[in-house]
XYZ file of C-alpha atoms in Angstrom:
152
model
C -253.331 38.501 -56.153
C -252.687 41.148 -54.476
C -251.771 44.886 -55.077
C -249.790 47.612 -53.497
C -250.929 51.244 -53.452
C -248.285 53.004 -51.512
C -246.334 56.426 -52.846
C -242.892 57.714 -50.608
C -241.961 61.241 -51.549
C -239.001 63.522 -49.923
C -239.419 67.144 -51.149
C -240.188 70.796 -50.334
C -243.263 72.615 -49.566
C -244.063 74.761 -52.874
C -246.593 76.668 -50.384
C -248.312 77.045 -46.795
C -250.597 74.358 -45.948
C -254.208 74.658 -46.760
C -256.388 73.732 -44.070
C -260.524 73.847 -44.298
C -262.823 71.872 -42.176
C -265.505 69.433 -43.240
C -269.302 69.961 -42.285
C -268.412 67.219 -39.442
C -265.585 69.369 -38.251
C -263.078 67.041 -39.494
C -259.711 68.879 -40.367
C -258.448 68.170 -44.452
C -255.116 69.979 -45.247
C -253.763 70.155 -48.822
C -249.852 70.311 -49.173
C -247.633 71.103 -52.464
C -244.951 69.072 -52.504
C -241.993 69.586 -55.090
C -239.443 66.915 -55.715
C -236.493 67.503 -58.045
C -234.906 65.258 -60.290
C -231.332 66.092 -61.824
C -229.650 64.816 -64.665
C -226.825 65.523 -67.105
C -227.694 65.768 -71.067
C -225.769 64.248 -73.776
C -223.796 67.360 -74.369
C -222.881 67.275 -70.739
C -225.131 70.131 -69.651
C -227.044 69.847 -66.128
C -230.662 69.341 -66.179
C -233.399 69.159 -63.788
C -236.614 68.765 -63.487
C -239.402 69.733 -60.939
C -242.249 67.207 -60.244
C -245.070 68.908 -58.021
C -247.241 66.471 -56.054
C -250.699 67.422 -54.546
C -250.687 66.044 -50.986
C -253.924 65.284 -48.503
C -253.659 65.471 -44.907
C -256.704 64.539 -42.534
C -257.584 65.082 -39.065
C -254.807 66.020 -36.213
C -252.252 65.445 -38.724
C -253.456 68.177 -40.919
C -253.527 70.655 -37.733
C -250.071 69.632 -36.858
C -248.766 70.450 -40.358
C -250.527 73.637 -40.462
C -248.362 74.158 -37.186
C -245.279 73.083 -38.021
C -244.878 73.371 -42.190
C -244.172 76.288 -44.417
C -243.213 77.144 -47.349
C -239.775 75.280 -48.486
C -239.628 73.264 -45.382
C -238.457 69.740 -46.782
C -241.050 66.955 -45.866
C -240.888 63.183 -46.084
C -244.535 61.747 -46.870
C -245.699 58.251 -47.437
C -249.250 57.687 -48.359
C -251.270 56.222 -51.143
C -252.136 57.752 -54.535
C -255.891 58.413 -55.028
C -257.976 59.717 -58.293
C -261.011 61.662 -57.707
C -263.630 62.567 -60.017
C -266.405 65.068 -60.239
C -268.301 67.383 -62.588
C -268.266 71.096 -62.934
C -269.920 72.868 -65.659
C -271.105 69.770 -67.033
C -267.705 68.490 -67.555
C -265.554 65.751 -65.809
C -263.044 66.601 -63.834
C -260.160 64.484 -62.361
C -257.343 65.317 -60.021
C -254.740 62.669 -58.425
C -253.595 63.190 -55.009
C -251.166 61.378 -52.408
C -253.352 60.518 -49.515
C -250.736 61.002 -46.994
C -250.333 58.175 -43.753
C -247.042 59.340 -42.476
C -245.643 63.077 -42.246
C -242.153 63.082 -41.280
C -240.676 67.198 -40.998
C -236.958 67.296 -41.811
C -234.848 70.048 -41.218
C -234.703 73.016 -39.381
C -237.317 73.577 -36.238
C -241.015 73.607 -36.092
C -241.156 77.621 -35.907
C -240.301 79.974 -39.283
C -236.701 80.797 -38.900
C -236.134 78.182 -36.127
C -232.408 77.160 -36.391
C -232.584 74.120 -33.830
C -232.489 71.130 -36.267
C -235.574 69.268 -35.772
C -237.108 65.488 -36.868
C -240.263 65.263 -36.119
C -242.669 62.301 -37.414
C -246.419 62.382 -37.079
C -248.417 59.090 -37.687
C -252.203 58.942 -37.545
C -253.159 56.064 -34.803
C -254.869 52.731 -36.202
C -255.940 53.733 -39.388
C -257.702 57.154 -38.650
C -256.753 58.383 -42.103
C -258.196 55.607 -44.101
C -261.662 55.729 -41.690
C -261.789 59.513 -42.326
C -261.401 59.200 -46.296
C -263.957 56.264 -46.426
C -266.484 58.746 -45.014
C -268.789 60.068 -47.918
C -269.814 63.113 -45.821
C -266.383 64.056 -44.323
C -263.768 62.824 -47.100
C -263.312 63.339 -50.552
C -265.682 61.488 -52.811
C -264.567 58.207 -53.728
C -265.456 55.386 -56.666
C -268.192 52.885 -56.279
C -266.412 51.055 -59.188
C -268.561 47.927 -60.154
C -266.620 44.758 -60.408
C -266.806 44.165 -64.394
C -265.582 47.961 -64.588
C -262.362 46.847 -63.414
C -259.976 46.534 -66.617
C -258.026 43.830 -64.913
């Protein structure tokens, strides 16, 4: 049976994009995206919870995010969920993040304080994100799980 790993989020950036470059010169960006859930509790009082998401963008998409995105900017993100594992001080560490395949800038203009409404969509061509993420030298570490280790 086929499986699906797809994440779609619309939220606001919790900070400016953080960009770094791999040894191979590939741009890697990290976005912190906040999504909000609102509801009314049993006593009729409104409540709200904010969920924070770590989003990773690669290549030209990362550079465009650095140029046009900033704290508070609304954004649409589509991608896949990925969990990475590494060791720090002998202890295993994990992080779960969204590897973006599509980022659409929502709301006001491309520069801080711009008032012209703008929606801009950037989608990497031909699986560039998947190819970059699969590269052991340029991308994040990936799992090499043996077939019998999968719990299904």
